[in-house]
Structure formats: C-alpha cells, structure tokens
Coordinates of C-alpha atoms in Angstrom, one line a residue:
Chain A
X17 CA 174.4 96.7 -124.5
X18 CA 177.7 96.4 -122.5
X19 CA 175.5 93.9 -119.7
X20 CA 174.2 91.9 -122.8
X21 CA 177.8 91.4 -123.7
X22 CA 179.1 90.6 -120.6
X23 CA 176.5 88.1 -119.8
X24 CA 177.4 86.3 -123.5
X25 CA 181.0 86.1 -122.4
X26 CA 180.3 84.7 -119.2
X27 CA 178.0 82.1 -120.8
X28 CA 180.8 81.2 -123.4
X29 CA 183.2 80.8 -120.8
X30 CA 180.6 78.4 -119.0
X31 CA 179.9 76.6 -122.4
X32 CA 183.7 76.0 -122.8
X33 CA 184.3 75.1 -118.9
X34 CA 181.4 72.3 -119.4
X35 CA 182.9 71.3 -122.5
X36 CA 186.4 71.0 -121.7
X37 CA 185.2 69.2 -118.5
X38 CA 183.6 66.4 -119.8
X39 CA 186.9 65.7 -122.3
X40 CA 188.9 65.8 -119.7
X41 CA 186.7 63.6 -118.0
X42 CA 186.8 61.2 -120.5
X43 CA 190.8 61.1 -121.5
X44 CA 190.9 61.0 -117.4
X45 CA 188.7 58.0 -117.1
X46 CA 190.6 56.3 -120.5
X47 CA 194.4 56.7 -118.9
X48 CA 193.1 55.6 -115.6
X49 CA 191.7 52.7 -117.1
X50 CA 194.6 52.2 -119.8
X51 CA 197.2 52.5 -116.7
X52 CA 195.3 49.7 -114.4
X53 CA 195.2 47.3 -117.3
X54 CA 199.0 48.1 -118.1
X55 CA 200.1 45.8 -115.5
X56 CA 197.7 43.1 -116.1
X57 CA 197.5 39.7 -118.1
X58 CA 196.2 39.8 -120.9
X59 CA 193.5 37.1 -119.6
X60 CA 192.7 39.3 -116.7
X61 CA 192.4 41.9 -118.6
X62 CA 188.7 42.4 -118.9
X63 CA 187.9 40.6 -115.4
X64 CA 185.2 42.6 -113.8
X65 CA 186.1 43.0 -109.8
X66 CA 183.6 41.1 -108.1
X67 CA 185.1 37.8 -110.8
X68 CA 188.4 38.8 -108.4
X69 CA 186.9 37.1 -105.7
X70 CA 186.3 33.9 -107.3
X71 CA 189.3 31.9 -107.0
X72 CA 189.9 28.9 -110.0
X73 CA 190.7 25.9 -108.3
X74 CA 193.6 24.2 -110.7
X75 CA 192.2 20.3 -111.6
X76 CA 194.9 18.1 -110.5
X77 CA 196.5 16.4 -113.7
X78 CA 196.6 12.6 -114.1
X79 CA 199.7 11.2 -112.4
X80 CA 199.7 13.2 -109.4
X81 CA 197.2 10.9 -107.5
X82 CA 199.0 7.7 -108.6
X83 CA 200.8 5.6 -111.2
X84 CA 198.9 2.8 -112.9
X85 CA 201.2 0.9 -115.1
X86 CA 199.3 -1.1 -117.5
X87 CA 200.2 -4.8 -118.2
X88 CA 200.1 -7.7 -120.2
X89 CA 197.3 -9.1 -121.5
X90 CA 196.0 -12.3 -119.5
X91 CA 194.9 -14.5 -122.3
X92 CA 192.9 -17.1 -121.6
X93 CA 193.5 -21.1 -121.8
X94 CA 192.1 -23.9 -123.4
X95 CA 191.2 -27.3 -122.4
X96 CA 191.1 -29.2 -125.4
X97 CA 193.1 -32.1 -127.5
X98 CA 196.6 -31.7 -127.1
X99 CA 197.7 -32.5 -130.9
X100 CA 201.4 -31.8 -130.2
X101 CA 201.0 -34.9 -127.6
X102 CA 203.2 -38.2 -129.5
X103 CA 201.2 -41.2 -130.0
X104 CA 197.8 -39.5 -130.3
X105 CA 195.6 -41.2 -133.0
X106 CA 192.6 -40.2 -134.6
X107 CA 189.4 -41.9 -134.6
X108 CA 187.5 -42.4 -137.7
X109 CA 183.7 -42.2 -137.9
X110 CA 182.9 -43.8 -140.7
X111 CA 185.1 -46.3 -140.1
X112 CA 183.4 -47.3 -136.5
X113 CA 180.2 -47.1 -139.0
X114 CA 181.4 -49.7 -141.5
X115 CA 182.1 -52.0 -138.3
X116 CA 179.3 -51.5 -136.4
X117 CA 176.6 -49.3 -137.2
X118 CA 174.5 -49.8 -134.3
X119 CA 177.5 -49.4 -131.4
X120 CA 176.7 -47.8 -128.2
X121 CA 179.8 -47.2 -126.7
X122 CA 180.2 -45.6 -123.4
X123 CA 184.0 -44.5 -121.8
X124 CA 184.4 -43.2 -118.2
X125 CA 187.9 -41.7 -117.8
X126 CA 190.3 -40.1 -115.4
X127 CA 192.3 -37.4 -116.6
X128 CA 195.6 -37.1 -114.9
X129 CA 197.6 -33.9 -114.2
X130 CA 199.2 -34.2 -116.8
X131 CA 196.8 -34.4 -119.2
X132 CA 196.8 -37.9 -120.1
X133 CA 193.4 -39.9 -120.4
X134 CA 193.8 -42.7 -118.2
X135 CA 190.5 -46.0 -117.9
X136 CA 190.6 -49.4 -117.6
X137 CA 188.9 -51.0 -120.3
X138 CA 187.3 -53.7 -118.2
X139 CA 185.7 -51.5 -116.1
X140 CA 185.4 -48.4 -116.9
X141 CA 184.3 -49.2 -121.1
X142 CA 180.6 -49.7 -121.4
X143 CA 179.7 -51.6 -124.6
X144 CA 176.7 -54.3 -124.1
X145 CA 176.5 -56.2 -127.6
X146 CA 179.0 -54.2 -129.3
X147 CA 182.5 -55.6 -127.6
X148 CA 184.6 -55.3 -130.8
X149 CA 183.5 -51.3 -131.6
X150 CA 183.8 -50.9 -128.0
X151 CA 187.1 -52.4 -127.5
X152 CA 188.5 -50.3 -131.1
X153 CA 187.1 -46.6 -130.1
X154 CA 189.0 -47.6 -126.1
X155 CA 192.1 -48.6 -128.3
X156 CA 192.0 -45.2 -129.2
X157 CA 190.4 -42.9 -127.0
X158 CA 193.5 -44.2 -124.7
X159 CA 195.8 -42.4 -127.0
X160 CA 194.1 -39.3 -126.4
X161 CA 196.1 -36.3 -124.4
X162 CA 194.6 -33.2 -122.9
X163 CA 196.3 -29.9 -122.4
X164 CA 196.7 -30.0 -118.7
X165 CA 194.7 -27.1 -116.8
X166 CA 191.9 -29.2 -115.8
X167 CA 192.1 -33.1 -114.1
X168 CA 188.7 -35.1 -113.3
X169 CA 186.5 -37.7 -114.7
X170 CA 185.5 -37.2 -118.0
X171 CA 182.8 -39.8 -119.8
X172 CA 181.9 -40.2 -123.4
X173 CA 179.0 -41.7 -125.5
X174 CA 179.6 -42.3 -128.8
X175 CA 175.9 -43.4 -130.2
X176 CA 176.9 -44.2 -133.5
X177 CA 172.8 -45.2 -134.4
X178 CA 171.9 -41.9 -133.2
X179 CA 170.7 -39.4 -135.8
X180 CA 171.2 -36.5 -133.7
X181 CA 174.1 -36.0 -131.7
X182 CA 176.6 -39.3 -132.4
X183 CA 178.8 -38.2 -129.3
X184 CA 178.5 -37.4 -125.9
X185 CA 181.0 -35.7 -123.5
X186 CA 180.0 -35.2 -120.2
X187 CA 182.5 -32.9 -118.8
X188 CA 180.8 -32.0 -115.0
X189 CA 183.6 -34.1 -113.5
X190 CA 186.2 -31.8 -114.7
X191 CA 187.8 -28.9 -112.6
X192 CA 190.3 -26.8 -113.0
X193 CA 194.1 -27.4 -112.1
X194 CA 194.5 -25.8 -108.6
X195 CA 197.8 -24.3 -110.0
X196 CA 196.3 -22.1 -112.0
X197 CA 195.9 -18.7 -110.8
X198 CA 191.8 -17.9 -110.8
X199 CA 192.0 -14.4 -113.1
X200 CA 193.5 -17.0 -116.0
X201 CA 190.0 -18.2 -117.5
X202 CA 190.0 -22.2 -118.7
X203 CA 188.0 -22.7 -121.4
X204 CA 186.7 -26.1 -123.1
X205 CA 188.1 -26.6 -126.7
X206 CA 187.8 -29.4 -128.8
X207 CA 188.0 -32.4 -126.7
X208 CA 187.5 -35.0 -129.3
X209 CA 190.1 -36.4 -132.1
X210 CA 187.8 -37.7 -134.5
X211 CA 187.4 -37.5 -138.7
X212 CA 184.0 -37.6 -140.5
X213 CA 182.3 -36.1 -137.0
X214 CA 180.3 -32.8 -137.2
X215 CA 180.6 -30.5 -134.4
X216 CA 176.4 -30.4 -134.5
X217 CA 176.9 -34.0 -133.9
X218 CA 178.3 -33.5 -130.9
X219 CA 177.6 -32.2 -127.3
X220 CA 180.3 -31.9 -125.1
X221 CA 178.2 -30.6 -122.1
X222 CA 175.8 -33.7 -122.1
X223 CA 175.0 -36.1 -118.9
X224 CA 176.3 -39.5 -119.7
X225 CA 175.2 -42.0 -117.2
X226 CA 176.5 -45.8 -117.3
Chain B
X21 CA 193.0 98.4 -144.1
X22 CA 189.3 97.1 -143.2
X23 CA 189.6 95.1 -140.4
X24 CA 186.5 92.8 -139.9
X25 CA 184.6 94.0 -137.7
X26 CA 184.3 92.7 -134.1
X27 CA 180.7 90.1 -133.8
X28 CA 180.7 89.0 -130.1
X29 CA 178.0 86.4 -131.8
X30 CA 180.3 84.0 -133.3
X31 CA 182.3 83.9 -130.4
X32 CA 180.1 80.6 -129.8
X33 CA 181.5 77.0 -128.6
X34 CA 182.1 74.8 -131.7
X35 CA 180.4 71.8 -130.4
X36 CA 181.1 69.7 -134.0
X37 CA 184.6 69.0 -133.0
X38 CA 183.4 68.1 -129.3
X39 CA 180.3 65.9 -130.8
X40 CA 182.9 63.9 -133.0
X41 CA 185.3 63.2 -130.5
X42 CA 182.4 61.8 -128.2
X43 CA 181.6 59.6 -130.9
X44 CA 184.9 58.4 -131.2
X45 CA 184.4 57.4 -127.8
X46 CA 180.9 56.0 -128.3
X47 CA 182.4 54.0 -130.8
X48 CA 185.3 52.4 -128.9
X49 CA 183.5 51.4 -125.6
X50 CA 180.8 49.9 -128.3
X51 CA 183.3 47.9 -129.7
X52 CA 185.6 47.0 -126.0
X53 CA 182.3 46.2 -124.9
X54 CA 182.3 43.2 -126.9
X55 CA 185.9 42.4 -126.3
X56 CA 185.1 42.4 -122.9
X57 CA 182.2 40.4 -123.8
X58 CA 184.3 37.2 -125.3
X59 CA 186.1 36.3 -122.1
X60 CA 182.6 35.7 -120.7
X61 CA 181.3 33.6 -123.1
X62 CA 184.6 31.7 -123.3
X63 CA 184.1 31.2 -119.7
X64 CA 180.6 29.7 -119.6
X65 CA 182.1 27.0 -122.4
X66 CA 182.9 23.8 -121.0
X67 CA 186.3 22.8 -121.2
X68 CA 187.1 19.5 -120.3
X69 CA 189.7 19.3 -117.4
X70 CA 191.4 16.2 -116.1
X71 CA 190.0 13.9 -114.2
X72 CA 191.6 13.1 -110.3
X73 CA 192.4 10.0 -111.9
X74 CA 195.9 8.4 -111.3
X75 CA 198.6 8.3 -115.0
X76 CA 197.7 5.4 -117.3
X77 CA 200.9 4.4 -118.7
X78 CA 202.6 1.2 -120.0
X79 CA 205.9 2.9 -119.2
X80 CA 206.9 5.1 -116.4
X81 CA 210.3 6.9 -117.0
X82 CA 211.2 8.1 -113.5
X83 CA 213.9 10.5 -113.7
X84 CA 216.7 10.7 -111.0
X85 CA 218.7 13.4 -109.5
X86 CA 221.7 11.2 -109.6
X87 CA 222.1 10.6 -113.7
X88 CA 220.4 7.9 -113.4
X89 CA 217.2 6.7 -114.4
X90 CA 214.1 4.1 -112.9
X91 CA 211.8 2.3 -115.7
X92 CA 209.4 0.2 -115.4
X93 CA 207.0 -1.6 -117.6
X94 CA 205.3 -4.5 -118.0
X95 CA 208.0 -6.6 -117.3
X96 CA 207.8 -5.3 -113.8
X97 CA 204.7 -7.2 -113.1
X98 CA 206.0 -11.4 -112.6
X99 CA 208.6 -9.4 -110.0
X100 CA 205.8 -7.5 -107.9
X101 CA 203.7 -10.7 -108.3
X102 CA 206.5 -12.8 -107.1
X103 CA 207.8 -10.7 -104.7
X104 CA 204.3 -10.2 -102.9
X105 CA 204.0 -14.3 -102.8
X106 CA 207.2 -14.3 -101.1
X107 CA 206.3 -11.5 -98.4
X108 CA 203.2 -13.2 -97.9
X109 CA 204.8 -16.4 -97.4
X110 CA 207.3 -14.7 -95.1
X111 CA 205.1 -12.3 -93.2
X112 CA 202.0 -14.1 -93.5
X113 CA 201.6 -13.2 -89.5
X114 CA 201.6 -9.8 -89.8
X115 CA 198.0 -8.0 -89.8
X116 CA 196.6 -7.0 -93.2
X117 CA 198.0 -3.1 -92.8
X118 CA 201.9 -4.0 -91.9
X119 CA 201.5 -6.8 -94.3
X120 CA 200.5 -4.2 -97.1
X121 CA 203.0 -1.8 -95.9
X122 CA 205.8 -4.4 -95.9
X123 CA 205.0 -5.4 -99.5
X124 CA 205.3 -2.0 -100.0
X125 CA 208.8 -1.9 -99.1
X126 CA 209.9 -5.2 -100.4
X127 CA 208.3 -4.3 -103.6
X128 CA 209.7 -0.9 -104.0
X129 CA 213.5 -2.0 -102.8
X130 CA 213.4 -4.5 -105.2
X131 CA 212.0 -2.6 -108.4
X132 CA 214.5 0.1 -107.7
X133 CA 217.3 -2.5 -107.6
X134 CA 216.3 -4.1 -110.7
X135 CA 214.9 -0.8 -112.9
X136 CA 216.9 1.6 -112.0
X137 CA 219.8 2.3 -115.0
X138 CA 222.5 4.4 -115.3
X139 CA 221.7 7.9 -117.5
X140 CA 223.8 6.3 -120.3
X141 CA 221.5 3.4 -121.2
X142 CA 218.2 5.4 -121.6
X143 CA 218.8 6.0 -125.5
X144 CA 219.4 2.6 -125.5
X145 CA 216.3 1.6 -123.6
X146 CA 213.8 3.9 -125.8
X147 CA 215.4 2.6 -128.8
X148 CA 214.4 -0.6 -127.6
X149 CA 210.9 0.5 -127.1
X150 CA 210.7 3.0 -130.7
X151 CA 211.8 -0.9 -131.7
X152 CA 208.7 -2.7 -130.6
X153 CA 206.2 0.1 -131.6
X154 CA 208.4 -0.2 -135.1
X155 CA 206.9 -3.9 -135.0
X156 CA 203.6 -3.0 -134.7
X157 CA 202.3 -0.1 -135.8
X158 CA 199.0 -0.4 -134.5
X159 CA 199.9 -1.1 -130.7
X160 CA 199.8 2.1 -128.7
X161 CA 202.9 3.0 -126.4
X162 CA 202.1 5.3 -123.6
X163 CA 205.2 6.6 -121.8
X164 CA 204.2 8.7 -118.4
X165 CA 207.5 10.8 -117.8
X166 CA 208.3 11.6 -114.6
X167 CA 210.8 14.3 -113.5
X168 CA 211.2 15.7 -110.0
X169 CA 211.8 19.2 -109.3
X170 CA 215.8 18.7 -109.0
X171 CA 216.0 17.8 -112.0
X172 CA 216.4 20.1 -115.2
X173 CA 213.5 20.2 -117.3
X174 CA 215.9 19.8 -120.7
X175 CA 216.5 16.0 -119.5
X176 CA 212.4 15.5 -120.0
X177 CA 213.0 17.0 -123.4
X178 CA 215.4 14.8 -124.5
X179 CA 213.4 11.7 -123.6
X180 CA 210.6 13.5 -125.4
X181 CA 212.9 14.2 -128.5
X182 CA 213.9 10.3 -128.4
X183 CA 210.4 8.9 -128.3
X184 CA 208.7 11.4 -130.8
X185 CA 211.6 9.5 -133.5
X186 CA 208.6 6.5 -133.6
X187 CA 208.2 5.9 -137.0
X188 CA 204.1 5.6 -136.9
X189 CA 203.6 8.3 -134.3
X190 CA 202.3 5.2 -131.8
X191 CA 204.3 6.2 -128.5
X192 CA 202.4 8.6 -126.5
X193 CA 204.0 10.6 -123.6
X194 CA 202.8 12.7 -121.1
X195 CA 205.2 14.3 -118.3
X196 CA 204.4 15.0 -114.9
X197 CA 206.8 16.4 -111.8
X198 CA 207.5 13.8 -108.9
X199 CA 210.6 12.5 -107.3
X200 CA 211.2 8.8 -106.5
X201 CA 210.8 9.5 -103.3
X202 CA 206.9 10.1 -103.5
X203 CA 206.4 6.1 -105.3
X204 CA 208.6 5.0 -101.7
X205 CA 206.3 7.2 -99.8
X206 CA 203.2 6.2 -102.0
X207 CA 200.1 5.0 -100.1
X208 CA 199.8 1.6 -101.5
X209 CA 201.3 -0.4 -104.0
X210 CA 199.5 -3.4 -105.4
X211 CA 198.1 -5.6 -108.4
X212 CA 195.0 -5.1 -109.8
X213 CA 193.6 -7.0 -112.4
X214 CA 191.1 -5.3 -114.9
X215 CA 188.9 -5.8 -117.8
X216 CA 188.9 -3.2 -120.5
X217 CA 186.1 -2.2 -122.6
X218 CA 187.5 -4.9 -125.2
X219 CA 186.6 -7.2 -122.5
X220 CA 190.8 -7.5 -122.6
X221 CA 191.9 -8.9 -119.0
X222 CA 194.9 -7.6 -117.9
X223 CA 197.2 -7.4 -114.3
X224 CA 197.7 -3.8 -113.8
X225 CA 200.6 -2.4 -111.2
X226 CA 198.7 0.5 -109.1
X227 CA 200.7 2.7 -107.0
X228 CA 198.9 5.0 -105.3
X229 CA 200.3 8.1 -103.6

C-alpha cells in the first residue's frame, strides 16, 4: 500500500516535471525569439538566416550615370514657293488654255542661293510652234521665288494637251544648300504657283528632257 | 468537522489547462507562419527598378554650395553647339581624345559662366518656367534636381514646393545627389541628336559621368 503510493507520487512528480518542461520550453523558445526580433526591422523581421547571406545590390537611380538634357525639336524645312517673295505672280491654267490649248512648253532654270529662279528665255525656254504660250508662262515662271535651302537646275513641262499630268517638274538637279546642317531634313513643297491646276495633274519628280 | 478524506488518486496532472495553452501556441505559429509567409511572396513579385540609364530632363537645377544656383535647359544647346564649332576650329589639330576633352572644358567653363545665377533669382527662374507650362498645358516639363551632399536637403524642397505650384500638374521633378564638380569631371560631354518614338528629331545635350 505505502510502495503503491509512493510510486504514484513519484510518477506525478514525473508527469508535472515533463509538463512544466515543455512550457517552459516553449515561453523559452518565444522570448528568445521575441528578443532577437526586438532589434530588428521590421522588413528583416521574418528573414530566414541563410536569406542573410544574400546581399541586395541597390539599382543605381537615373541621373547618377549621366545627365541628358533634352532639346528643341528640329523641325524640318521646306522647299517650296516662297509666297511672301514681292513680285511673285500666279499663273493661270485656264488662261494658258484659252490661248493655246495645244502648248508644249518646256523651262530649264537655275535656282540661285537665294532662291530666285533665274533662265534665259532664248535658250533655256523650249516652245516649238507655240512661241506666244511659251513666251507668257517664262513671263511668269521668272517671277517665281523659292525658299532658299536648295540651289540647282530645275526644268518644267507644262503639256497643256496632256490629259494626264499637265505639268512636269524635274527636280534631280536640285541639292541642298551646303549651309544647312544635315540632321535639318529639306523637304519638297509646292513648287508651282498656278490656279485651276490639280495636284493629280502634276508630278514634280518627273524627267523632263529638252 | 468532516474533513474530506485524503484520495492520493486525484492528485493527477490536469493536462486541460496544459492542452489549451499548447493550442494557443499551435494557433499562433499557424497564423506567423503565414506572416512569415508574405515577405516571400512579396519577394518573388517583380518590381520594376530603374534602369542604369542616365536622367532625362529638359531642365537640370544644379544646386550650389555657394547660394548660388547652375540651370540649364534647352537654351543651352546653340551655346554647346557653338562653342564646340569654335574648339574645333581652334584645336582642330589636336587628336580626337584631347579634342573631346578640350570641348569638355570649353563647354563646361562656358555654361557655368553663362547658367550659373545667384540663389535669389531661382523663384524668379521657376516662375518663368510654371509660366510656359501655364501656356500649354499639354507640354510636359521635366525638371532633374540636383543637390550635392553640402548642401541642405530643405533647399531641394523649396525648389520642389515652387515647381509643384504648376497649375496643370505638367512639370515633373525628380532629385538626385551630385555636386557640380562631378558634370566638370564627367566623362564626356556632347550633342546627340535623336528621334523619338513620335519620329520627333531633336539635339539632345548628353553629359556623361
């Protein structure tokens, strides 16, 4: 009886020894870990150790490796009838029609630096059979003033019989003013000054050949 | 007085209160578990960083240790241009590295001479650019702000306070630490001229530390 008792103590104590143990165990484990983390950031916080090894390489921000300092747009120009030019008349197409319906007039022309349409109308106007039309349309192609970024030789065909394209320019002889600097682009505008003419009717990259 | 008597029986562990204090514990590493969890998935996202690529700006505010300030924009670019004709007419027998390195010099002697305003005018100067993004509100102004280490950090603020004053929020900023020192000591300085996706051509001022 009194061994039977003893051995039930001793096995209580045991019980209560495990017991309190395993608690303390646990609360041990839970300050330990509460204490490490005291000290931490909060984004550290939950790093596992081996992450600790890996360093994080910080991406260098724009404007460390250099400065780029955007600038102003580079528009381009165009070569094309200078209207703001005094003197410059207009031609009229039906006009050249109700004088000659069947002119063929070719002009070969040089066009200065300054943009100015220079020819002599002896030489350089091509007009078998149609003199008068031929000497009119020169009359006025002379007034005719360019915007000046490109110089050359520039020819026209007006074909006023023609039921497809009326006019010609040939524009191969043209290059660009060597002042320009080569990032400005020169583009061809509208390098005739004439009423009643559809742009379908004409072609200003055509081969005109006297 | 009947005193219970003595049963060495019931002198048993209670194990309830020790079961519901492990659950307790159960319970919180179940739920830190998943706290610990969500820093691992947040760091398997992808988060875009910057790119190595140098500041984009159509202003640079270059803040000096002296109360003075250096800007530049793009009316900084017919001086560079100019000024690198002239070295090249000058030095045009130098070889192509102490040809670049003197336009280097020239250029950055003379933009500091030119750019470089007393502390006082800077209101003045943002006004004039909150002004021109006034005038067109769908024109973008960005403003790369530039303040060395000297420097306190509640000069930066004050630039930021002026430019954030745009009436259609169309001036951008973005602040970065450097001295004046680092664009004299920069690598190269030079002219490039780009195409944008717009297909918009434009002369560009790249200095490159």
């Amino acid at each position: 009886m009194n061994l039977n008792y003893a051995q039930q103590k001793k096995s209580s104590y045991l019980q209560w020894f495990i017991g309190g143990g395993v608690t303390l165990a646990i609360i041990s484990v839970l300050v330990i870990r509460t204490l490490m983390m005291q000290g931490l950031p909060y984004d550290e916080m939950f790093l596992s150790s081996y992450a600790l090894v890996d360093s994080l390489e910080i991406p260098p921000r724009p404007g460390i490796a250099g400065i780029i300092i955007t600038g102003p747009k580079i528009e381009p120009v165009y070569f094309k009838i200078d209207v703001q030019r005094a003197g410059l008349r207009k031609l009229d197409w039906d006009e050249i029609v109700a004088w000659d319906r069947t002119a063929d007039v070719k002009i070969r022309a040089t066009i200065t630096d300054d943009g100015s349409l220079v020819f002599d109308e002896v030489t350089d106007v091509y007009c078998p059979g149609h003199t008068s039309a031929g000497r009119i349309i020169a009359s006025v192609v002379k007034t005719w003033a360019y915007t000046p970024y490109k110089t050359g030789t520039i020819r026209f065909w007006f074909n006023v019989a023609s039921t497809g394209q009326k006019l010609t320019i040939d524009v191969r002889g043209l290059k660009r003013k060597p002042g320009i600097p080569g990032k400005i682009d020169v583009f061809n505008g509208l390098l005739y000054y004439i009423d009643g003419l559809s742009r379908r009717d004409v072609n200003s990259n055509g081969i005109v050949r006297f | 007085m009947a005193f219970k008597p003595w049963n060495s029986n019931k002198r048993k562990m209670q194990l309830v209160s020790l079961i519901d204090m492990v659950f307790i514990l159960l319970v919180f590493f179940l739920v830190t578990i998943f706290i610990v969890r969500e820093p691992r998935e947040e760091m398997r996202l992808a988060v875009p960083t910057p790119e190595n690529k140098p500041g984009r700006a159509q202003i640079l505010i270059q803040l000096l240790p002296s109360d003075e300030f250096f800007m530049i924009d793009e009316s900084a670019m017919p001086v560079v241009e100019s000024v690198f004709r002239d070295v090249e007419n000058r030095f045009g027998y130098l070889s192509v590295q102490n040809l670049q390195q003197k336009k280097k010099e020239v250029v950055f002697r003379v933009l500091t001479e030119r750019f470089t305003y007393p502390a006082e005018q800077l209101s003045h100067k943002i006004q004039q650019l909150l002004n021109k993004a006034n005038r067109s509100p769908n024109e973008k102004y960005f403003v790369l702000i530039r303040c060395p280490d000297e420097v306190p950090y509640a000069r930066v603020i004050e630039v930021i306070e002026k430019l954030s004053q745009a009436q259609y929020n169309n001036v951008i900023y973005g602040c970065v630490g450097g001295s004046l020192e680092e664009i004299r000591n920069c690598k190269q300085i030079r002219i490039v001229t780009e195409i944008d996706e717009k297909g918009i051509k434009r002369d560009n001022l790249w200095i490159t530390f």
